[in-house]
Amino acid sequence: EFLGLRGLLNQAIKRGDKKEALALARRAYRLQPKSEWVAANMFDLQTQTGQWLDALVTCDDLQRRKLIDKAETRRRKAILSYQLSLEAKRSGASEDALMHLNEANNLAPDFIPGVADLARRWVAGGKTSKAEKMIQEAWALEPHPALVEPFWEASEAVDGLNRVQATEKLTKSNPDHPESHLALARASLEARLWGETRRHLETALVTPPVDGQTPGVAAGSSARVCRMMAELEEQENNDTDRAREWLMRASHAHDDPAWVCNDCGNAIGEWSAVCGKCENFDSFSWRTPSNIAGLSNERAGAAGLAAL
C-alpha cells in the first residue's frame, strides 16, 4: 500500500495537483511516519498551500522522529509562526498576531521581517524601549536596512540630527558592517551633514563583503551607494556633472541587495516564506543577486531605493 501511495503521490506532484498530493502524503505518512521522503513532501505541500498550522504540527513531529535537528526545527517554527501572525492580522485577530510574532522572535531573533513587524507593534503599544533593545540585538546578529526606520520610530527620532544620533546608537553593536555605514550615511544625508555622509559612503566603497555574503553585498560597488553619492554631490555642491557620473557608475555597479532564493536564484524585493519560482520553503537570504531571475532591473532598483 505504501509503495502504491508513493507512486500516486509522485504522479500528483508531477501534474501539479497539490490537494490530491497532500491527501496522499498524509495517508503515506500514517503508514510510514519515519519515512523522511514522505515527511519532507508533506511538509513542502503544507507550506506551498499555506497550511501553516498543519506544517507547524508536522515540524514538531519531524523533530520528535529525529528527521530534522533542533536548529532547523526552531528556524522552521519561527517562519511558520510569522506566517500565522500575518494570517491572524489579516483576519483582524490582533492579539493572536502579536502572540505569533513574539513566538517567531523568540525562536529566531535574527529573522528580519519578524523583528521589523514586532518592533512596530511594540512602538504602537508604547513599548519603545523594548522595541529599541530588540532591534539593536537583531542588528548585532544581522544588520539590515529594513530595521533602520523601525528603530527611528522606537527612538522617536523625527528630524535629521535626532536620526543621526539614533542611528549611531543602533549601529554601535556592529560598527564596521557595510550596512552600518550605509545607515549612518543615509541619516547624515538627511541631516545635511555632508562630511559625515561622504566619510561613511567612502568607507562603504572600500569595505569588503562580510563573511558568508556574496562579493558586492552591501558594499560600495552596489548601485545604491553610487546613487547616494550622486545625491550627495548634487545637494552639497550642486555639481550635476559629478552626480551624473555617479549615476552612470550606478548603472554598471552590482545590483542592489534583494531577497534571493538560495535554490533557484529568484530575486524579490519583499521577503516570502515560499519561493514563487521553485516553491521551496525558507529559501531566501538577503544578498546581491548574481542575476535578476524574478525581478526586473527596474523593480530591483526600486526595491533598493525603498531599502535606503
mmCIF file of C-alpha atoms in Angstrom:
data_model
loop_
_atom_site.group_PDB
_atom_site.id
_atom_site.type_symbol
_atom_site.label_atom_id
_atom_site.label_comp_id
_atom_site.label_asym_id
_atom_site.label_seq_id
_atom_site.Cartn_x
_atom_site.Cartn_y
_atom_site.Cartn_z
ATOM 1 C CA GLU A 1 0.000 0.000 0.000
ATOM 2 C CA PHE A 2 2.801 2.394 0.867
ATOM 3 C CA LEU A 3 4.604 1.815 -2.428
ATOM 4 C CA GLY A 4 1.363 2.349 -4.308
ATOM 5 C CA LEU A 5 0.718 5.605 -2.463
ATOM 6 C CA ARG A 6 4.251 6.754 -3.195
ATOM 7 C CA GLY A 7 3.703 6.213 -6.907
ATOM 8 C CA LEU A 8 0.383 8.051 -6.854
ATOM 9 C CA LEU A 9 1.943 10.869 -4.834
ATOM 10 C CA ASN A 10 4.733 11.302 -7.380
ATOM 11 C CA GLN A 11 2.181 11.446 -10.175
ATOM 12 C CA ALA A 12 0.062 14.034 -8.358
ATOM 13 C CA ILE A 13 3.129 16.202 -7.718
ATOM 14 C CA LYS A 14 4.191 15.999 -11.371
ATOM 15 C CA ARG A 15 0.802 17.148 -12.633
ATOM 16 C CA GLY A 16 0.630 19.921 -10.029
ATOM 17 C CA ASP A 17 -2.372 18.589 -8.126
ATOM 18 C CA LYS A 18 -1.292 19.728 -4.663
ATOM 19 C CA LYS A 19 -4.623 18.956 -2.986
ATOM 20 C CA GLU A 20 -4.521 15.325 -4.090
ATOM 21 C CA ALA A 21 -0.782 15.089 -3.410
ATOM 22 C CA LEU A 22 -1.240 16.329 0.152
ATOM 23 C CA ALA A 23 -4.064 13.842 0.816
ATOM 24 C CA LEU A 24 -1.851 11.014 -0.470
ATOM 25 C CA ALA A 25 1.124 12.248 1.573
ATOM 26 C CA ARG A 26 -0.962 12.194 4.744
ATOM 27 C CA ARG A 27 -2.060 8.624 4.055
ATOM 28 C CA ALA A 28 1.516 7.556 3.319
ATOM 29 C CA TYR A 29 2.761 9.335 6.446
ATOM 30 C CA ARG A 30 0.294 7.431 8.620
ATOM 31 C CA LEU A 31 1.681 4.181 7.180
ATOM 32 C CA GLN A 32 5.369 5.120 7.371
ATOM 33 C CA PRO A 33 5.820 8.058 9.774
ATOM 34 C CA LYS A 34 9.596 7.546 9.842
ATOM 35 C CA SER A 35 9.938 7.910 6.082
ATOM 36 C CA GLU A 36 11.992 11.056 5.529
ATOM 37 C CA TRP A 37 10.848 11.277 1.890
ATOM 38 C CA VAL A 38 7.147 11.252 2.795
ATOM 39 C CA ALA A 39 7.614 13.663 5.695
ATOM 40 C CA ALA A 40 9.570 16.129 3.563
ATOM 41 C CA ASN A 41 6.965 16.043 0.813
ATOM 42 C CA MET A 42 4.104 16.502 3.250
ATOM 43 C CA PHE A 43 5.771 19.495 4.890
ATOM 44 C CA ASP A 44 6.558 21.050 1.499
ATOM 45 C CA LEU A 45 2.987 20.586 0.303
ATOM 46 C CA GLN A 46 1.613 22.114 3.503
ATOM 47 C CA THR A 47 3.797 25.220 3.132
ATOM 48 C CA GLN A 48 3.110 25.531 -0.596
ATOM 49 C CA THR A 49 -0.633 25.537 0.084
ATOM 50 C CA GLY A 50 -0.411 27.921 3.049
ATOM 51 C CA GLN A 51 -1.408 25.407 5.720
ATOM 52 C CA TRP A 52 0.894 26.933 8.294
ATOM 53 C CA LEU A 53 -0.667 25.417 11.415
ATOM 54 C CA ASP A 54 -0.577 21.907 9.931
ATOM 55 C CA ALA A 55 3.036 22.495 8.905
ATOM 56 C CA LEU A 56 3.829 23.537 12.478
ATOM 57 C CA VAL A 57 2.431 20.233 13.788
ATOM 58 C CA THR A 58 4.390 18.333 11.136
ATOM 59 C CA CYS A 59 7.544 20.211 12.086
ATOM 60 C CA ASP A 60 7.245 19.118 15.719
ATOM 61 C CA ASP A 61 6.601 15.564 14.573
ATOM 62 C CA LEU A 62 9.655 15.609 12.325
ATOM 63 C CA GLN A 63 11.877 16.669 15.206
ATOM 64 C CA ARG A 64 10.354 14.093 17.536
ATOM 65 C CA ARG A 65 11.176 11.382 14.996
ATOM 66 C CA LYS A 66 14.682 12.907 14.581
ATOM 67 C CA LEU A 67 14.180 13.644 10.895
ATOM 68 C CA ILE A 68 15.305 17.269 11.428
ATOM 69 C CA ASP A 69 17.557 18.707 14.147
ATOM 70 C CA LYS A 70 16.675 21.257 16.813
ATOM 71 C CA ALA A 71 18.224 24.221 14.999
ATOM 72 C CA GLU A 72 16.265 23.551 11.829
ATOM 73 C CA THR A 73 13.116 22.990 13.876
ATOM 74 C CA ARG A 74 13.457 26.374 15.596
ATOM 75 C CA ARG A 75 14.030 28.156 12.300
ATOM 76 C CA ARG A 76 11.075 26.472 10.599
ATOM 77 C CA LYS A 77 8.782 27.160 13.536
ATOM 78 C CA ALA A 78 9.830 30.810 13.581
ATOM 79 C CA ILE A 79 8.900 31.233 9.923
ATOM 80 C CA LEU A 80 5.626 29.362 10.406
ATOM 81 C CA SER A 81 4.767 31.464 13.465
ATOM 82 C CA TYR A 82 5.416 34.600 11.438
ATOM 83 C CA GLN A 83 3.099 33.361 8.694
ATOM 84 C CA LEU A 84 0.432 32.638 11.301
ATOM 85 C CA SER A 85 0.843 36.204 12.588
ATOM 86 C CA LEU A 86 0.226 37.585 9.095
ATOM 87 C CA GLU A 87 -2.818 35.366 8.751
ATOM 88 C CA ALA A 88 -4.175 36.496 12.123
ATOM 89 C CA LYS A 89 -3.548 40.154 11.260
ATOM 90 C CA ARG A 90 -5.487 39.823 8.002
ATOM 91 C CA SER A 91 -8.424 38.295 9.858
ATOM 92 C CA GLY A 92 -8.415 41.060 12.464
ATOM 93 C CA ALA A 93 -7.165 38.873 15.335
ATOM 94 C CA SER A 94 -4.700 41.420 16.665
ATOM 95 C CA GLU A 95 -3.794 39.625 19.890
ATOM 96 C CA ASP A 96 -3.183 36.331 18.115
ATOM 97 C CA ALA A 97 -0.998 38.146 15.590
ATOM 98 C CA LEU A 98 1.100 39.613 18.405
ATOM 99 C CA MET A 99 1.384 36.233 20.123
ATOM 100 C CA HIS A 100 2.688 34.591 16.946
ATOM 101 C CA LEU A 101 5.101 37.474 16.325
ATOM 102 C CA ASN A 102 6.526 37.034 19.815
ATOM 103 C CA GLU A 103 6.936 33.319 19.184
ATOM 104 C CA ALA A 104 8.742 33.991 15.906
ATOM 105 C CA ASN A 105 11.123 36.437 17.563
ATOM 106 C CA ASN A 106 11.864 34.123 20.482
ATOM 107 C CA LEU A 107 12.732 31.322 18.071
ATOM 108 C CA ALA A 108 14.715 33.411 15.572
ATOM 109 C CA PRO A 109 15.791 36.844 16.880
ATOM 110 C CA ASP A 110 17.711 37.474 13.652
ATOM 111 C CA PHE A 111 14.671 36.975 11.398
ATOM 112 C CA ILE A 112 14.390 40.466 9.947
ATOM 113 C CA PRO A 113 10.730 40.592 8.783
ATOM 114 C CA GLY A 114 9.588 39.338 12.176
ATOM 115 C CA VAL A 115 11.757 41.815 14.077
ATOM 116 C CA ALA A 116 10.576 44.775 11.997
ATOM 117 C CA ASP A 117 6.884 43.857 12.364
ATOM 118 C CA LEU A 118 7.110 43.162 16.089
ATOM 119 C CA ALA A 119 9.033 46.381 16.723
ATOM 120 C CA ARG A 120 6.307 48.432 15.075
ATOM 121 C CA ARG A 121 3.667 46.627 17.131
ATOM 122 C CA TRP A 122 5.562 47.429 20.310
ATOM 123 C CA VAL A 123 6.057 51.062 19.310
ATOM 124 C CA ALA A 124 2.333 51.392 18.613
ATOM 125 C CA GLY A 125 1.693 49.954 22.069
ATOM 126 C CA GLY A 126 4.084 52.378 23.772
ATOM 127 C CA LYS A 127 6.819 49.798 24.403
ATOM 128 C CA THR A 128 9.506 51.860 22.687
ATOM 129 C CA SER A 129 12.434 50.832 24.900
ATOM 130 C CA LYS A 130 11.622 47.173 24.377
ATOM 131 C CA ALA A 131 11.464 47.718 20.620
ATOM 132 C CA GLU A 132 14.801 49.555 20.614
ATOM 133 C CA LYS A 133 16.533 46.773 22.504
ATOM 134 C CA MET A 134 15.146 44.066 20.233
ATOM 135 C CA ILE A 135 16.231 45.893 17.065
ATOM 136 C CA GLN A 136 19.708 46.524 18.485
ATOM 137 C CA GLU A 137 20.064 42.830 19.259
ATOM 138 C CA ALA A 138 18.943 41.930 15.757
ATOM 139 C CA TRP A 139 21.364 44.440 14.234
ATOM 140 C CA ALA A 140 24.233 42.838 16.139
ATOM 141 C CA LEU A 141 23.307 39.495 14.555
ATOM 142 C CA GLU A 142 22.099 40.516 11.084
ATOM 143 C CA PRO A 143 22.245 44.194 10.052
ATOM 144 C CA HIS A 144 19.543 45.023 7.530
ATOM 145 C CA PRO A 145 18.183 48.316 6.125
ATOM 146 C CA ALA A 146 14.614 47.311 6.983
ATOM 147 C CA LEU A 147 15.472 47.768 10.667
ATOM 148 C CA VAL A 148 16.509 51.415 10.419
ATOM 149 C CA GLU A 149 13.118 53.112 10.191
ATOM 150 C CA PRO A 150 11.511 50.972 12.937
ATOM 151 C CA PHE A 151 14.428 51.961 15.168
ATOM 152 C CA TRP A 152 13.882 55.632 14.368
ATOM 153 C CA GLU A 153 10.222 55.203 15.257
ATOM 154 C CA ALA A 154 11.117 53.490 18.531
ATOM 155 C CA SER A 155 13.639 56.260 19.320
ATOM 156 C CA GLU A 156 11.144 58.979 18.353
ATOM 157 C CA ALA A 157 13.780 60.381 16.004
ATOM 158 C CA VAL A 158 11.784 62.649 13.712
ATOM 159 C CA ASP A 159 14.412 65.099 12.428
ATOM 160 C CA GLY A 160 17.845 64.780 10.842
ATOM 161 C CA LEU A 161 20.117 65.236 13.851
ATOM 162 C CA ASN A 162 17.975 63.019 16.073
ATOM 163 C CA ARG A 163 18.086 60.320 13.425
ATOM 164 C CA VAL A 164 21.877 60.538 13.224
ATOM 165 C CA GLN A 165 22.095 60.068 16.989
ATOM 166 C CA ALA A 166 19.612 57.183 16.900
ATOM 167 C CA THR A 167 21.483 55.507 14.047
ATOM 168 C CA GLU A 168 24.777 55.829 15.908
ATOM 169 C CA LYS A 169 23.132 54.062 18.820
ATOM 170 C CA LEU A 170 21.728 51.338 16.554
ATOM 171 C CA THR A 171 24.986 50.614 14.722
ATOM 172 C CA LYS A 172 27.222 50.657 17.799
ATOM 173 C CA SER A 173 26.946 46.880 18.141
ATOM 174 C CA ASN A 174 28.176 46.289 14.569
ATOM 175 C CA PRO A 175 30.065 49.464 13.584
ATOM 176 C CA ASP A 176 32.203 48.065 10.764
ATOM 177 C CA HIS A 177 29.440 46.327 8.862
ATOM 178 C CA PRO A 178 28.698 47.934 5.449
ATOM 179 C CA GLU A 179 25.008 48.291 6.391
ATOM 180 C CA SER A 180 26.031 50.326 9.442
ATOM 181 C CA HIS A 181 27.970 52.777 7.272
ATOM 182 C CA LEU A 182 25.095 53.000 4.812
ATOM 183 C CA ALA A 183 22.555 53.622 7.575
ATOM 184 C CA LEU A 184 24.737 56.374 9.027
ATOM 185 C CA ALA A 185 25.282 57.847 5.562
ATOM 186 C CA ARG A 186 21.541 57.939 4.965
ATOM 187 C CA ALA A 187 20.842 59.650 8.293
ATOM 188 C CA SER A 188 23.707 62.121 7.801
ATOM 189 C CA LEU A 189 22.492 62.977 4.315
ATOM 190 C CA GLU A 190 19.034 63.792 5.677
ATOM 191 C CA ALA A 191 20.674 65.952 8.365
ATOM 192 C CA ARG A 192 22.788 67.720 5.709
ATOM 193 C CA LEU A 193 25.997 66.629 7.421
ATOM 194 C CA TRP A 194 27.931 66.414 4.194
ATOM 195 C CA GLY A 195 31.287 65.462 5.683
ATOM 196 C CA GLU A 196 29.854 62.589 7.705
ATOM 197 C CA THR A 197 27.826 61.386 4.729
ATOM 198 C CA ARG A 198 30.899 61.338 2.495
ATOM 199 C CA ARG A 199 33.017 59.629 5.136
ATOM 200 C CA HIS A 200 30.590 56.767 5.575
ATOM 201 C CA LEU A 201 29.974 56.345 1.848
ATOM 202 C CA GLU A 202 33.688 56.357 1.085
ATOM 203 C CA THR A 203 34.196 53.757 3.791
ATOM 204 C CA ALA A 204 31.464 51.649 2.217
ATOM 205 C CA LEU A 205 33.155 51.992 -1.165
ATOM 206 C CA VAL A 206 36.225 50.130 0.081
ATOM 207 C CA THR A 207 34.584 47.837 2.633
ATOM 208 C CA PRO A 208 34.806 44.178 1.592
ATOM 209 C CA PRO A 209 31.724 41.967 1.925
ATOM 210 C CA VAL A 210 31.225 40.352 5.318
ATOM 211 C CA ASP A 211 31.679 36.623 5.870
ATOM 212 C CA GLY A 212 29.080 34.444 4.226
ATOM 213 C CA GLN A 213 27.915 37.055 1.733
ATOM 214 C CA THR A 214 28.300 37.202 -1.999
ATOM 215 C CA PRO A 215 31.009 39.679 -3.101
ATOM 216 C CA GLY A 216 29.417 43.081 -3.551
ATOM 217 C CA VAL A 217 26.721 42.598 -0.933
ATOM 218 C CA ALA A 218 26.013 45.942 0.712
ATOM 219 C CA ALA A 219 29.474 47.102 -0.352
ATOM 220 C CA GLY A 220 30.413 50.278 -2.154
ATOM 221 C CA SER A 221 30.240 48.666 -5.558
ATOM 222 C CA SER A 222 26.462 48.375 -5.210
ATOM 223 C CA ALA A 223 24.214 50.687 -7.175
ATOM 224 C CA ARG A 224 22.565 52.194 -4.097
ATOM 225 C CA VAL A 225 25.863 53.594 -2.780
ATOM 226 C CA CYS A 226 26.540 55.195 -6.159
ATOM 227 C CA ARG A 227 23.073 56.747 -6.121
ATOM 228 C CA MET A 228 23.677 58.145 -2.646
ATOM 229 C CA MET A 229 26.976 59.621 -3.788
ATOM 230 C CA ALA A 230 25.150 61.247 -6.699
ATOM 231 C CA GLU A 231 22.600 62.726 -4.311
ATOM 232 C CA LEU A 232 25.389 63.999 -2.059
ATOM 233 C CA GLU A 233 27.206 65.723 -4.941
ATOM 234 C CA GLU A 234 24.011 67.414 -6.044
ATOM 235 C CA GLN A 235 22.897 68.533 -2.585
ATOM 236 C CA GLU A 236 26.280 69.578 -1.190
ATOM 237 C CA ASN A 237 27.960 71.061 -4.251
ATOM 238 C CA ASN A 238 25.138 71.449 -6.775
ATOM 239 C CA ASP A 239 27.501 69.517 -9.056
ATOM 240 C CA THR A 240 25.172 67.933 -11.589
ATOM 241 C CA ASP A 241 28.060 66.688 -13.756
ATOM 242 C CA ARG A 242 29.618 64.788 -10.872
ATOM 243 C CA ALA A 243 26.185 63.495 -9.836
ATOM 244 C CA ARG A 244 25.613 62.248 -13.381
ATOM 245 C CA GLU A 245 28.948 60.417 -13.273
ATOM 246 C CA TRP A 246 27.864 58.584 -10.134
ATOM 247 C CA LEU A 247 24.525 57.679 -11.680
ATOM 248 C CA MET A 248 26.350 56.285 -14.712
ATOM 249 C CA ARG A 249 28.521 54.283 -12.365
ATOM 250 C CA ALA A 250 25.383 53.020 -10.621
ATOM 251 C CA SER A 251 24.091 51.644 -13.914
ATOM 252 C CA HIS A 252 27.199 49.443 -14.187
ATOM 253 C CA ALA A 253 27.550 48.565 -10.498
ATOM 254 C CA HIS A 254 26.457 45.431 -8.687
ATOM 255 C CA ASP A 255 22.712 45.060 -8.306
ATOM 256 C CA ASP A 256 21.241 46.237 -5.044
ATOM 257 C CA PRO A 257 20.819 43.535 -2.406
ATOM 258 C CA ALA A 258 17.491 41.716 -2.526
ATOM 259 C CA TRP A 259 15.893 38.600 -1.090
ATOM 260 C CA VAL A 260 17.463 35.890 -3.252
ATOM 261 C CA CYS A 261 16.385 32.251 -3.311
ATOM 262 C CA ASN A 262 19.367 30.070 -2.450
ATOM 263 C CA ASP A 263 17.965 27.231 -4.555
ATOM 264 C CA CYS A 264 16.931 28.828 -7.865
ATOM 265 C CA GLY A 265 18.283 32.399 -7.739
ATOM 266 C CA ASN A 266 14.858 34.054 -7.874
ATOM 267 C CA ALA A 267 15.172 37.623 -6.521
ATOM 268 C CA ILE A 268 12.351 39.584 -4.908
ATOM 269 C CA GLY A 269 12.030 42.914 -3.143
ATOM 270 C CA GLU A 270 9.871 41.676 -0.264
ATOM 271 C CA TRP A 271 10.613 38.516 1.707
ATOM 272 C CA SER A 272 8.353 35.493 1.216
ATOM 273 C CA ALA A 273 8.133 32.207 3.104
ATOM 274 C CA VAL A 274 7.897 30.190 -0.114
ATOM 275 C CA CYS A 275 9.724 30.918 -3.352
ATOM 276 C CA GLY A 276 7.272 31.714 -6.122
ATOM 277 C CA LYS A 277 9.535 30.057 -8.679
ATOM 278 C CA CYS A 278 10.831 26.800 -7.159
ATOM 279 C CA GLU A 279 8.277 26.702 -4.269
ATOM 280 C CA ASN A 280 10.933 25.874 -1.676
ATOM 281 C CA PHE A 281 10.313 26.917 1.918
ATOM 282 C CA ASP A 282 12.505 29.489 3.719
ATOM 283 C CA SER A 283 14.975 29.655 0.859
ATOM 284 C CA PHE A 284 15.515 33.432 0.727
ATOM 285 C CA SER A 285 18.556 35.266 2.040
ATOM 286 C CA TRP A 286 19.422 38.959 1.778
ATOM 287 C CA ARG A 287 22.307 39.337 -0.665
ATOM 288 C CA THR A 288 23.354 40.640 -4.040
ATOM 289 C CA PRO A 289 21.720 38.643 -6.844
ATOM 290 C CA SER A 290 24.077 37.021 -9.323
ATOM 291 C CA ASN A 291 21.361 37.784 -11.862
ATOM 292 C CA ILE A 292 17.828 39.082 -11.540
ATOM 293 C CA ALA A 293 15.759 35.974 -12.119
ATOM 294 C CA GLY A 294 12.404 37.024 -10.774
ATOM 295 C CA LEU A 295 12.752 40.773 -10.510
ATOM 296 C CA SER A 296 13.203 43.217 -13.368
ATOM 297 C CA ASN A 297 16.089 45.693 -13.122
ATOM 298 C CA GLU A 298 13.579 48.495 -12.681
ATOM 299 C CA ARG A 299 11.866 46.756 -9.773
ATOM 300 C CA ALA A 300 15.209 45.762 -8.250
ATOM 301 C CA GLY A 301 16.291 49.396 -8.296
ATOM 302 C CA ALA A 302 13.013 50.454 -6.727
ATOM 303 C CA ALA A 303 13.457 47.832 -4.001
ATOM 304 C CA GLY A 304 16.959 49.121 -3.296
ATOM 305 C CA LEU A 305 15.757 52.706 -3.107
ATOM 306 C CA ALA A 306 12.975 51.675 -0.743
ATOM 307 C CA ALA A 307 15.519 49.865 1.455
ATOM 308 C CA LEU A 308 17.553 53.049 1.668
#
